[in-house]
């Protein structure tokens, strides 16, 4: 798209925001070069990538791309058979470390999601080549940009062992000389120093002729001469030779590492390009998260429907969302209304959303918003008066308009702000209508703002064109920034002037200067506005009544369903109880008859018979009492608020006492503990055993057992403890590690600095005690070295 429209609609500022979210220089490079696309397939692909990155950020946390170096020059050197320096090899190691980190992030994300399907980023993560053996070899051999490990090679280890022996001998001999010379007062300072890579002693200049040795340097005042005693000249020579051999061994190690890397140049280049692209994609996801954006849909006919769209460059707390649609019933919108009412913001919002959508970015609007795909977006917005070109505001606008009319096609969208302004109103309105008619003839999507009444009439009388206005509150003299489609706006000049204190006499006189047609048109607008407000109120009331009716119906259906279920439960329990009672009674009756027959056959006394009858009557009484207990009704009806955790209740259906374990939910269900048994009961089946009046409700706290996706989306992958005392740092670290673990982050970075090492030791000791910490290590080159600790969770 044309660069002028990108600047006018402030897409360049969106690119700056996107660049800020990128972590690497390569990612920032791609973000700063972002431009709207025109191919639907590419647009949908980028939108899918942004959506998948957004989803991964919400579910797994951010993926850090910091420390990814640009080593394209090193690739060329390797391809030509050159040897990389220690700095270059460390940068390769940093690239491989970032590759491994991204690989693990992608693996964990796909494992927790759907392993079979994955998303649009799964392939990119899976194709990364960490080259772990090569990474470990670089880390083993090179400690920093200026230091190579002794164990990098056997030859280097041997040379450095010899150098250490020579060092020790030199220090031993020079130590003895220092003691003697200090006692004689010949030394300026009792220390051993180096000049030109050779060990020397700082003698007083007046004694230099008394010392057998080589003078290597002299202080600026001439009072001190740095002399290498003859006793250590041979040892210094040997040390110099060993230093040359050390350099040769280091070159061999560097050449060997470079030779191992040379066949992997294609993999390294792929890793760098893929990480840069992932950084760019995740920057789009982070931008969508920061502006609460949603993925737009794209129409086939360049129609658009923006729902609750918020301009991304206006403070989220102040911006007023707009709803606007175009392309179905009408292809052109003419927006009118007072200044500072939001007309220009509406134009910029529509144009900027179109560019963002075609650039693969999510838009800050409600889910379900639809955008069109345009070849170009032309915009003539703002005062473009040019002093250098001797152009007035009107001339500048008209020059831009002419250029637009020469280049525009039916696949484009055009935005005009104050079309025809800056000249005679009659001629300006006529030009504006002619320009809009020319554009509308080719079914080009267009939005235009104006103050001309003629354009309001043009929009009302032209098929496919519709009026819109930005609402203005005359009572408060302030715009509401609401866009009202279908209604032309009023300037409200008289109403505003009267509110500000202009006399009625002047206003009436001004009113007399307006023509009859203009008055009738303004009266029609006033009537339309009143009807609109009345209709909105009626619609709002109808909607409220409809929602209330639906709520009442829903509650009634729930109650009816609950009553039916309760009735079935009661009948089921009653049948079971009755069956149990009959079976028990039958069993007892059979056994009683048998005993009485035995008594008759044995000719026992009547007293024994009577005793058996008494037992039968007692048993029948007990059965009746039990049956009455089953049919026991509650003494009163209870509400959910009557029950508190710890209250003693009687469960009617079980004829057992228990204790409330959880508060009733919206359905009235709660858990009651009865001995070792815990059962889910409804409050209709419960009765309070003791009701104490005046007992205040117990405070209940949220257990916080669920950590939502918002924590995952906002938890940082690193924490900075630099400058804090050990006690406060460990307290803050403990809470951070808990949050990071609950947010399912794979690993985090703890920044504690180098300092004395006390804070680093405290951090690592604390990590050692945490069961959910799998391992921790000092940072590698590019991650912060020993100034950070990398913590990996189980």
mmCIF file with all atom_site columns, C-alpha atoms in Angstrom, residues 302 330-332 405 408-412 414 416 430-446 458 462-465:
data_model
loop_
_atom_site.group_PDB
_atom_site.id
_atom_site.type_symbol
_atom_site.label_atom_id
_atom_site.label_alt_id
_atom_site.label_comp_id
_atom_site.label_asym_id
_atom_site.label_entity_id
_atom_site.label_seq_id
_atom_site.pdbx_PDB_ins_code
_atom_site.Cartn_x
_atom_site.Cartn_y
_atom_site.Cartn_z
_atom_site.occupancy
_atom_site.B_iso_or_equiv
_atom_site.pdbx_formal_charge
_atom_site.auth_seq_id
_atom_site.auth_comp_id
_atom_site.auth_asym_id
_atom_site.auth_atom_id
_atom_site.pdbx_PDB_model_num
ATOM 1  C CA . UNK A 1 302 ? -15.076 -6.336 0.429  1.00 0.00 ? 302 UNK A CA 1
ATOM 2  C CA . UNK A 1 330 ? -24.560 0.585  1.091  1.00 0.00 ? 330 UNK A CA 1
ATOM 3  C CA . UNK A 1 331 ? -21.001 1.113  -0.145 1.00 0.00 ? 331 UNK A CA 1
ATOM 4  C CA . UNK A 1 332 ? -20.534 4.731  0.944  1.00 0.00 ? 332 UNK A CA 1
ATOM 5  C CA . UNK A 1 405 ? -8.981  9.713  -8.497 1.00 0.00 ? 405 UNK A CA 1
ATOM 6  C CA . UNK A 1 408 ? -8.231  4.367  -7.588 1.00 0.00 ? 408 UNK A CA 1
ATOM 7  C CA . UNK A 1 409 ? -9.961  1.182  -8.773 1.00 0.00 ? 409 UNK A CA 1
ATOM 8  C CA . UNK A 1 410 ? -13.029 -0.750 -7.654 1.00 0.00 ? 410 UNK A CA 1
ATOM 9  C CA . UNK A 1 411 ? -10.742 -2.922 -5.482 1.00 0.00 ? 411 UNK A CA 1
ATOM 10 C CA . UNK A 1 412 ? -9.735  0.026  -3.295 1.00 0.00 ? 412 UNK A CA 1
ATOM 11 C CA . UNK A 1 414 ? -10.978 5.752  0.014  1.00 0.00 ? 414 UNK A CA 1
ATOM 12 C CA . UNK A 1 416 ? -12.096 11.709 2.732  1.00 0.00 ? 416 UNK A CA 1
ATOM 13 C CA . UNK A 1 430 ? -20.909 20.820 -5.466 1.00 0.00 ? 430 UNK A CA 1
ATOM 14 C CA . UNK A 1 431 ? -17.356 19.522 -5.973 1.00 0.00 ? 431 UNK A CA 1
ATOM 15 C CA . UNK A 1 432 ? -17.747 17.096 -3.067 1.00 0.00 ? 432 UNK A CA 1
ATOM 16 C CA . UNK A 1 433 ? -20.999 15.677 -4.474 1.00 0.00 ? 433 UNK A CA 1
ATOM 17 C CA . UNK A 1 434 ? -19.457 15.298 -7.924 1.00 0.00 ? 434 UNK A CA 1
ATOM 18 C CA . UNK A 1 435 ? -16.391 13.516 -6.549 1.00 0.00 ? 435 UNK A CA 1
ATOM 19 C CA . UNK A 1 436 ? -18.498 11.159 -4.408 1.00 0.00 ? 436 UNK A CA 1
ATOM 20 C CA . UNK A 1 437 ? -20.815 10.469 -7.349 1.00 0.00 ? 437 UNK A CA 1
ATOM 21 C CA . UNK A 1 438 ? -17.834 9.581  -9.518 1.00 0.00 ? 438 UNK A CA 1
ATOM 22 C CA . UNK A 1 439 ? -16.496 7.197  -6.882 1.00 0.00 ? 439 UNK A CA 1
ATOM 23 C CA . UNK A 1 440 ? -19.901 5.685  -6.134 1.00 0.00 ? 440 UNK A CA 1
ATOM 24 C CA . UNK A 1 441 ? -20.463 4.984  -9.814 1.00 0.00 ? 441 UNK A CA 1
ATOM 25 C CA . UNK A 1 442 ? -17.745 2.296  -9.668 1.00 0.00 ? 442 UNK A CA 1
ATOM 26 C CA . UNK A 1 443 ? -19.036 0.773  -6.392 1.00 0.00 ? 443 UNK A CA 1
ATOM 27 C CA . UNK A 1 444 ? -15.885 1.820  -4.521 1.00 0.00 ? 444 UNK A CA 1
ATOM 28 C CA . UNK A 1 445 ? -16.001 1.572  -0.718 1.00 0.00 ? 445 UNK A CA 1
ATOM 29 C CA . UNK A 1 446 ? -15.778 5.120  0.647  1.00 0.00 ? 446 UNK A CA 1
ATOM 30 C CA . UNK A 1 458 ? -27.057 13.590 -1.340 1.00 0.00 ? 458 UNK A CA 1
ATOM 31 C CA . UNK A 1 462 ? -28.675 8.356  -3.463 1.00 0.00 ? 462 UNK A CA 1
ATOM 32 C CA . UNK A 1 463 ? -29.128 4.556  -3.380 1.00 0.00 ? 463 UNK A CA 1
ATOM 33 C CA . UNK A 1 464 ? -26.176 2.771  -1.815 1.00 0.00 ? 464 UNK A CA 1
ATOM 34 C CA . UNK A 1 465 ? -25.148 5.836  0.213  1.00 0.00 ? 465 UNK A CA 1
#
